[in-house]
Amino acid sequence: EKGGYDYFMLKEIAEQPKAVADTLLGRIDASGSLTLDEVRIPVAELREVDKVVIVACGTAFHAGLIAKYAIEHWTRIPCEVELASEFRYRDPILAARTLVVAISQSGETMDTLMALRHAREQGSKVLAICNTNGSTIPRESDAVLYTHAGPEVAVASTKAFLTQLVACYLVALYLGQVRGTKWGDEIDAVIRELAQIAGEVEQVLQTMEPVRELARSLADRNTVLFLGRHVGYPVALEGALKLKELAYMHAEGFAAGELKHGPIALIEEGVPVVVVVPSPRGRSVLHDKIVSNIQEIRARGARTIVIAEEGDEAVVPYADHLIRVPATPTLLQPLVATVPLQVFACELATARGNEVDQPRNLAKSVTVE
Ligand code: F6R
């Protein structure tokens, strides 16, 4: 059942190219236009949406944080992302023109369910992004876009996360399409890129041996820090979450721009810091800023583990370890940049003798609040 792998998690990491391809399948036609038949919210209503609110927990919340960048950039609709467990307790402002997107692998997470019930009571439409057919969250939503990751058994979410990202991009592109906003060259490039992204995830998987080696060399550490900017920030949060739950290490993700507002005080000799570097093409300001962040932490003794796209030479002098990912449009980079962090956490857990598929104190679906 583990298909020759030692753990379900390894199998599920390896299944990611297929999961991503399956989630895209049949949803973008040859002309680059999207058909999301399952999204049963009438196009006329989607055109009227003036705010998107995403609710989710854990890894699914990180997918939501990334979705915000895509939705706001491609559609110009304001988007908020909130932890489902916080959402209804702060009396959120919801209206008929608010589209609430609930992201959940299991479809049974109680906090996410309670958040969507609250949203519907206030008259908002709810679109679920879910991996489990017929589960409670899609049943109670107005519409659902299923992710096609297949069953995810390991407690730590991997392939479900990548497919949640794909589904979020599809929702963002679809909203852009029905509203006619920002439909241009950039969107066409993104759609072309999505057609290749499964192959690029596969390419990342083929180059993970040095990452595993690095992970083993860090098995006796207590702390690993993660930095990112823009969509690299939620990727940093996800890398830290994977490490906490699997390796039981103190791991924290920061927005790189926040360093000098506090976290830089944590940097001391030898502390491993993973940095997710955005593409130097396109938004090059972001790239330049993060290169100087890497210099700053390295000058203070950090051992820098840099995830950067192929051909990015500017990072080379400051990287103690360099992990290459294929070049992608900035907004899609999380699909390739997250994979080394999953492998890293899984290998560290193994090296520390932890139970990979069943980390202590955790359950696959959290059906209590
Ligand atoms: C982390 C992880 C959890 C889940 C969270 C939400 O690896 O798996 O953080 O992402 O419990 O679960 P779902 O997506 O089922 O609502």
Short mmCIF file of C-alpha atoms and ligand atoms in Angstrom, two decimals:
data_model
loop_
_atom_site.label_atom_id
_atom_site.label_comp_id
_atom_site.label_asym_id
_atom_site.label_seq_id
_atom_site.Cartn_x
_atom_site.Cartn_y
_atom_site.Cartn_z
CA GLU A 1 0.00 0.00 0.00
CA LYS A 2 2.98 2.30 0.51
CA GLY A 3 4.01 1.43 -3.04
CA GLY A 4 7.56 0.45 -2.06
CA TYR A 5 8.20 3.57 0.02
CA ASP A 6 9.07 3.40 3.72
CA TYR A 7 6.41 5.95 4.60
CA PHE A 8 3.17 7.22 3.14
CA MET A 9 4.65 10.68 3.32
CA LEU A 10 7.44 9.73 0.89
CA LYS A 11 4.91 8.17 -1.44
CA GLU A 12 2.71 11.24 -1.28
CA ILE A 13 5.62 13.60 -1.91
CA ALA A 14 6.49 11.50 -4.98
CA GLU A 15 2.88 11.58 -6.19
CA GLN A 16 2.84 15.37 -6.38
CA PRO A 17 3.45 15.75 -10.12
CA LYS A 18 0.46 13.50 -10.82
CA ALA A 19 -1.69 15.18 -8.16
CA VAL A 20 -0.96 18.58 -9.68
CA ALA A 21 -1.64 17.35 -13.24
CA ASP A 22 -4.87 15.65 -12.16
CA THR A 23 -6.10 18.80 -10.47
CA LEU A 24 -5.53 20.79 -13.66
CA LEU A 25 -6.98 18.12 -15.93
CA GLY A 26 -9.95 19.24 -18.00
CA ARG A 27 -10.08 22.63 -16.37
CA ILE A 28 -8.13 24.71 -18.89
CA ASP A 29 -8.94 24.22 -22.57
CA ALA A 30 -6.59 24.53 -25.55
CA SER A 31 -7.43 28.20 -26.01
CA GLY A 32 -6.38 28.88 -22.41
CA SER A 33 -9.86 29.49 -21.10
CA LEU A 34 -11.06 27.95 -17.86
CA THR A 35 -14.05 25.74 -17.36
CA LEU A 36 -14.89 25.11 -13.76
CA ASP A 37 -18.29 23.45 -14.20
CA GLU A 38 -18.37 22.39 -10.60
CA VAL A 39 -18.33 25.95 -9.37
CA ARG A 40 -22.09 26.29 -9.25
CA ILE A 41 -22.15 29.92 -8.28
CA PRO A 42 -23.69 31.77 -11.26
CA VAL A 43 -21.25 33.82 -13.31
CA ALA A 44 -23.48 36.86 -12.79
CA GLU A 45 -22.93 36.54 -9.04
CA LEU A 46 -19.20 36.01 -9.38
CA ARG A 47 -19.01 39.24 -11.37
CA GLU A 48 -20.54 41.08 -8.43
CA VAL A 49 -18.10 39.74 -5.82
CA ASP A 50 -16.38 42.66 -4.12
CA LYS A 51 -14.40 40.81 -1.46
CA VAL A 52 -12.91 37.36 -1.09
CA VAL A 53 -12.37 35.90 2.36
CA ILE A 54 -10.38 32.70 2.69
CA VAL A 55 -10.70 30.53 5.81
CA ALA A 56 -8.61 27.45 6.59
CA CYS A 57 -6.31 25.86 9.17
CA GLY A 58 -2.67 24.80 9.20
CA THR A 59 -1.20 23.93 5.84
CA ALA A 60 -4.45 24.79 4.06
CA PHE A 61 -4.20 28.26 5.64
CA HIS A 62 -0.76 28.64 4.07
CA ALA A 63 -2.28 27.80 0.68
CA GLY A 64 -4.80 30.56 1.39
CA LEU A 65 -2.06 33.07 2.19
CA ILE A 66 -0.50 32.37 -1.21
CA ALA A 67 -3.91 32.57 -2.93
CA LYS A 68 -4.33 36.11 -1.66
CA TYR A 69 -1.38 37.32 -3.75
CA ALA A 70 -2.77 35.67 -6.89
CA ILE A 71 -6.37 36.78 -6.38
CA GLU A 72 -5.53 40.40 -5.64
CA HIS A 73 -2.94 40.67 -8.41
CA TRP A 74 -4.96 38.97 -11.14
CA THR A 75 -8.47 40.16 -10.25
CA ARG A 76 -7.98 43.32 -8.16
CA ILE A 77 -10.63 42.03 -5.74
CA PRO A 78 -9.57 42.63 -2.12
CA CYS A 79 -8.86 39.33 -0.39
CA GLU A 80 -8.48 38.51 3.30
CA VAL A 81 -7.15 35.26 4.69
CA GLU A 82 -7.99 34.18 8.18
CA LEU A 83 -7.39 31.22 10.41
CA ALA A 84 -10.74 29.48 10.60
CA SER A 85 -10.38 29.18 14.37
CA GLU A 86 -10.22 32.97 14.74
CA PHE A 87 -12.72 33.93 12.09
CA ARG A 88 -16.17 33.87 13.60
CA TYR A 89 -15.11 35.08 17.02
CA ARG A 90 -14.19 38.51 15.75
CA ASP A 91 -17.59 39.28 14.23
CA PRO A 92 -16.28 39.47 10.64
CA ILE A 93 -17.94 41.78 8.12
CA LEU A 94 -19.66 39.60 5.56
CA ALA A 95 -22.21 40.41 2.89
CA ALA A 96 -23.93 38.82 -0.08
CA ARG A 97 -21.15 40.07 -2.34
CA THR A 98 -18.44 38.49 -0.20
CA LEU A 99 -17.17 35.20 -1.59
CA VAL A 100 -15.87 32.97 1.19
CA VAL A 101 -13.42 30.26 0.15
CA ALA A 102 -12.98 27.40 2.63
CA ILE A 103 -9.89 25.26 1.99
CA SER A 104 -9.69 21.80 3.55
CA GLN A 105 -8.06 18.52 2.56
CA SER A 106 -10.27 16.36 4.76
CA GLY A 107 -13.45 18.38 4.47
CA GLU A 108 -14.08 17.62 8.14
CA THR A 109 -12.04 20.21 10.02
CA MET A 110 -14.41 21.56 12.65
CA ASP A 111 -13.02 25.10 12.79
CA THR A 112 -13.28 25.48 9.02
CA LEU A 113 -16.80 24.05 9.04
CA MET A 114 -17.92 26.44 11.78
CA ALA A 115 -16.40 29.37 9.88
CA LEU A 116 -18.27 28.52 6.70
CA ARG A 117 -21.55 28.02 8.58
CA HIS A 118 -21.08 31.46 10.09
CA ALA A 119 -20.40 32.96 6.65
CA ARG A 120 -23.53 31.41 5.15
CA GLU A 121 -25.65 32.61 8.06
CA GLN A 122 -24.47 36.12 7.22
CA GLY A 123 -25.60 35.65 3.61
CA SER A 124 -22.23 35.07 1.93
CA LYS A 125 -21.64 32.41 -0.71
CA VAL A 126 -19.12 29.74 0.18
CA LEU A 127 -16.86 27.95 -2.27
CA ALA A 128 -15.05 24.93 -0.83
CA ILE A 129 -11.67 23.73 -2.08
CA CYS A 130 -11.57 20.17 -0.85
CA ASN A 131 -9.86 16.83 -1.46
CA THR A 132 -12.49 14.50 -0.04
CA ASN A 133 -15.59 13.74 -2.07
CA GLY A 134 -18.84 14.02 -0.19
CA SER A 135 -17.27 15.24 3.05
CA THR A 136 -19.05 17.72 5.28
CA ILE A 137 -17.42 20.98 4.16
CA PRO A 138 -18.30 20.62 0.45
CA ARG A 139 -21.76 19.33 1.35
CA GLU A 140 -22.47 22.47 3.36
CA SER A 141 -20.97 24.87 0.80
CA ASP A 142 -22.65 26.57 -2.16
CA ALA A 143 -20.07 25.18 -4.55
CA VAL A 144 -16.95 23.05 -4.52
CA LEU A 145 -13.78 22.77 -6.51
CA TYR A 146 -12.25 19.40 -5.76
CA THR A 147 -8.51 18.90 -5.59
CA HIS A 148 -7.51 15.59 -7.15
CA ALA A 149 -4.63 14.62 -4.89
CA GLY A 150 -6.11 11.20 -4.14
CA PRO A 151 -6.21 9.93 -0.56
CA GLU A 152 -3.60 11.52 1.71
CA VAL A 153 -2.68 9.17 4.56
CA ALA A 154 0.38 10.75 6.21
CA VAL A 155 -0.68 13.24 8.85
CA ALA A 156 1.61 15.93 7.42
CA SER A 157 0.01 17.39 4.33
CA THR A 158 2.12 17.44 1.15
CA LYS A 159 0.37 16.60 -2.11
CA ALA A 160 -2.90 18.06 -0.82
CA PHE A 161 -1.10 21.37 -0.29
CA LEU A 162 0.23 21.53 -3.85
CA THR A 163 -3.20 20.74 -5.24
CA GLN A 164 -4.79 23.36 -2.98
CA LEU A 165 -2.41 25.87 -4.52
CA VAL A 166 -3.41 24.75 -8.01
CA ALA A 167 -7.10 25.05 -7.10
CA CYS A 168 -6.50 28.53 -5.67
CA TYR A 169 -4.76 29.64 -8.87
CA LEU A 170 -7.67 28.24 -10.89
CA VAL A 171 -10.18 30.14 -8.76
CA ALA A 172 -8.17 33.35 -9.13
CA LEU A 173 -7.86 32.91 -12.89
CA TYR A 174 -11.53 32.03 -13.20
CA LEU A 175 -12.59 35.12 -11.27
CA GLY A 176 -10.33 37.15 -13.53
CA GLN A 177 -11.83 35.51 -16.61
CA VAL A 178 -15.49 36.03 -15.68
CA ARG A 179 -14.85 39.61 -14.65
CA GLY A 180 -12.62 40.41 -17.60
CA THR A 181 -10.00 41.97 -15.34
CA LYS A 182 -6.27 41.79 -15.97
CA TRP A 183 -6.68 39.31 -18.79
CA GLY A 184 -3.51 39.78 -20.72
CA ASP A 185 -0.08 38.52 -21.56
CA GLU A 186 0.81 37.78 -17.98
CA ILE A 187 -2.21 35.55 -17.51
CA ASP A 188 -1.50 33.75 -20.78
CA ALA A 189 2.05 33.11 -19.58
CA VAL A 190 0.76 31.74 -16.29
CA ILE A 191 -1.65 29.40 -18.05
CA ARG A 192 1.14 28.15 -20.31
CA GLU A 193 3.34 27.64 -17.27
CA LEU A 194 0.66 25.67 -15.41
CA ALA A 195 0.66 23.22 -18.30
CA GLN A 196 4.32 22.46 -17.55
CA ILE A 197 4.35 22.72 -13.80
CA ALA A 198 3.87 19.02 -13.06
CA GLY A 199 7.05 18.29 -15.00
CA GLU A 200 8.89 20.94 -13.03
CA VAL A 201 7.76 19.47 -9.71
CA GLU A 202 9.09 16.15 -10.99
CA GLN A 203 12.37 17.82 -11.88
CA VAL A 204 12.68 19.12 -8.30
CA LEU A 205 12.01 15.63 -6.94
CA GLN A 206 14.86 14.24 -9.04
CA THR A 207 17.38 16.57 -7.40
CA MET A 208 16.60 16.05 -3.71
CA GLU A 209 19.55 13.90 -2.62
CA PRO A 210 21.68 16.86 -1.45
CA VAL A 211 18.67 18.14 0.52
CA ARG A 212 18.34 14.81 2.30
CA GLU A 213 22.05 14.82 3.04
CA LEU A 214 21.82 18.34 4.43
CA ALA A 215 18.84 17.35 6.60
CA ARG A 216 20.75 14.44 8.09
CA SER A 217 23.65 16.74 8.93
CA LEU A 218 21.31 18.95 10.95
CA ALA A 219 19.67 16.17 12.95
CA ASP A 220 21.17 17.29 16.27
CA ARG A 221 20.09 20.94 15.96
CA ASN A 222 17.33 22.53 17.98
CA THR A 223 16.34 25.43 15.78
CA VAL A 224 15.85 26.14 12.10
CA LEU A 225 14.59 29.50 10.85
CA PHE A 226 12.84 30.19 7.54
CA LEU A 227 12.67 33.48 5.66
CA GLY A 228 10.73 34.59 2.63
CA ARG A 229 9.17 37.59 0.96
CA HIS A 230 5.94 37.92 -1.04
CA VAL A 231 4.69 34.37 -1.79
CA GLY A 232 7.95 33.06 -0.36
CA TYR A 233 6.76 34.16 3.08
CA PRO A 234 3.90 31.63 3.32
CA VAL A 235 6.29 29.04 1.85
CA ALA A 236 8.64 29.82 4.76
CA LEU A 237 5.73 29.37 7.20
CA GLU A 238 4.88 26.03 5.60
CA GLY A 239 8.50 24.86 5.77
CA ALA A 240 8.57 25.73 9.47
CA LEU A 241 5.26 23.97 10.16
CA LYS A 242 6.46 20.78 8.44
CA LEU A 243 9.61 20.82 10.55
CA LYS A 244 7.74 21.37 13.82
CA GLU A 245 5.25 18.61 13.27
CA LEU A 246 7.66 16.04 11.85
CA ALA A 247 11.06 16.74 13.40
CA TYR A 248 9.74 18.28 16.67
CA MET A 249 12.24 21.08 16.25
CA HIS A 250 11.80 24.71 17.03
CA ALA A 251 11.16 26.15 13.60
CA GLU A 252 9.85 29.58 12.72
CA GLY A 253 9.06 31.34 9.50
CA PHE A 254 9.47 35.08 9.11
CA ALA A 255 8.84 37.70 6.48
CA ALA A 256 12.41 38.65 5.59
CA GLY A 257 11.54 42.34 5.86
CA GLU A 258 10.68 41.81 9.52
CA LEU A 259 14.19 40.64 10.40
CA LYS A 260 15.39 43.94 11.73
CA HIS A 261 12.19 44.40 13.73
CA GLY A 262 13.14 41.57 16.04
CA PRO A 263 13.96 38.14 14.63
CA ILE A 264 17.51 39.04 13.62
CA ALA A 265 18.35 38.88 17.32
CA LEU A 266 17.92 35.11 17.04
CA ILE A 267 20.77 34.81 14.57
CA GLU A 268 23.91 33.39 16.13
CA GLU A 269 26.88 31.38 14.94
CA GLY A 270 25.83 28.34 12.96
CA VAL A 271 22.04 28.66 13.16
CA PRO A 272 20.53 27.19 9.97
CA VAL A 273 18.33 29.65 8.08
CA VAL A 274 16.39 28.57 5.02
CA VAL A 275 15.72 31.45 2.64
CA VAL A 276 13.17 31.26 -0.16
CA VAL A 277 14.38 33.56 -2.93
CA PRO A 278 11.93 34.97 -5.48
CA SER A 279 12.75 35.09 -9.15
CA PRO A 280 15.25 37.78 -10.18
CA ARG A 281 13.13 38.30 -13.30
CA GLY A 282 9.94 40.32 -13.01
CA ARG A 283 9.80 41.82 -9.56
CA SER A 284 13.53 42.25 -9.18
CA VAL A 285 13.19 44.66 -6.22
CA LEU A 286 12.04 41.76 -4.13
CA HIS A 287 14.97 39.70 -5.22
CA ASP A 288 17.54 42.40 -4.44
CA LYS A 289 16.05 42.91 -0.99
CA ILE A 290 16.26 39.27 -0.09
CA VAL A 291 19.83 39.00 -1.32
CA SER A 292 20.76 41.74 1.13
CA ASN A 293 18.82 39.92 3.88
CA ILE A 294 20.91 36.82 3.18
CA GLN A 295 24.07 38.92 3.44
CA GLU A 296 22.89 40.41 6.74
CA ILE A 297 22.21 37.09 8.43
CA ARG A 298 25.34 35.48 7.06
CA ALA A 299 27.45 38.32 8.42
CA ARG A 300 25.99 37.40 11.82
CA GLY A 301 26.98 33.75 11.54
CA ALA A 302 23.88 32.10 10.04
CA ARG A 303 24.37 28.97 7.98
CA THR A 304 22.36 29.89 4.90
CA ILE A 305 20.29 27.36 3.00
CA VAL A 306 19.09 29.15 -0.09
CA ILE A 307 16.27 28.04 -2.38
CA ALA A 308 16.65 29.94 -5.64
CA GLU A 309 15.69 29.50 -9.25
CA GLU A 310 18.06 28.10 -11.83
CA GLY A 311 20.30 30.76 -13.30
CA ASP A 312 20.07 33.07 -10.29
CA GLU A 313 23.79 33.74 -9.80
CA ALA A 314 23.44 36.67 -7.39
CA VAL A 315 22.77 34.36 -4.44
CA VAL A 316 25.73 32.05 -5.04
CA PRO A 317 28.35 33.92 -2.94
CA TYR A 318 26.07 33.98 0.12
CA ALA A 319 24.67 30.46 0.05
CA ASP A 320 26.26 27.83 2.29
CA HIS A 321 23.84 25.40 0.66
CA LEU A 322 22.08 26.13 -2.59
CA ILE A 323 18.88 24.35 -3.60
CA ARG A 324 17.86 25.00 -7.20
CA VAL A 325 14.26 25.06 -8.44
CA PRO A 326 13.07 25.62 -12.03
CA ALA A 327 12.31 29.19 -13.08
CA THR A 328 8.58 29.95 -12.86
CA PRO A 329 6.46 33.10 -12.76
CA THR A 330 6.77 34.50 -9.21
CA LEU A 331 3.21 33.71 -8.17
CA LEU A 332 3.61 30.04 -9.08
CA GLN A 333 6.97 29.56 -7.39
CA PRO A 334 5.46 28.01 -4.23
CA LEU A 335 4.58 24.92 -6.28
CA VAL A 336 8.26 24.16 -6.78
CA ALA A 337 9.82 25.87 -3.73
CA THR A 338 7.75 23.97 -1.15
CA VAL A 339 8.88 20.55 -2.31
CA PRO A 340 12.47 20.72 -0.96
CA LEU A 341 11.06 21.84 2.40
CA GLN A 342 8.81 18.78 2.59
CA VAL A 343 11.73 16.49 1.77
CA PHE A 344 13.91 18.32 4.29
CA ALA A 345 11.40 17.88 7.12
CA CYS A 346 10.68 14.25 6.27
CA GLU A 347 14.37 13.36 6.21
CA LEU A 348 15.04 15.21 9.47
CA ALA A 349 12.18 13.33 11.13
CA THR A 350 13.66 10.04 9.94
CA ALA A 351 17.14 11.01 11.09
CA ARG A 352 15.79 11.89 14.52
CA GLY A 353 13.97 8.57 14.76
CA ASN A 354 10.50 10.09 14.70
CA GLU A 355 7.35 8.48 13.46
CA VAL A 356 6.99 10.12 10.03
CA ASP A 357 3.42 9.26 9.12
CA GLN A 358 2.00 9.62 12.62
CA PRO A 359 3.72 12.49 14.43
CA ARG A 360 3.09 12.62 18.17
CA ASN A 361 -0.01 14.42 19.41
CA LEU A 362 -1.43 15.00 15.92
CA ALA A 363 -4.45 13.62 14.07
CA LYS A 364 -5.09 13.63 10.33
CA SER A 365 -8.40 15.35 10.66
CA VAL A 366 -9.27 17.64 13.50
CA THR A 367 -12.97 17.26 14.11
CA VAL A 368 -13.09 19.15 17.39
CA GLU A 369 -12.72 22.90 17.89
C1 F6R B 1 -0.07 20.04 8.42
C2 F6R B 1 -1.45 19.59 8.37
C3 F6R B 1 -2.50 20.37 9.07
C4 F6R B 1 -3.76 20.50 8.20
C5 F6R B 1 -4.88 21.20 8.95
C6 F6R B 1 -6.12 21.40 8.09
O1 F6R B 1 0.77 19.22 7.70
O2 F6R B 1 -1.73 18.59 7.75
O3 F6R B 1 -2.03 21.63 9.43
O4 F6R B 1 -3.42 21.21 7.04
O5 F6R B 1 -5.23 20.44 10.08
O6 F6R B 1 -6.66 20.19 7.67
P1 F6R B 1 -7.70 20.13 6.50
O7 F6R B 1 -7.03 20.59 5.25
O8 F6R B 1 -8.11 18.69 6.42
O9 F6R B 1 -8.84 21.04 6.86
#
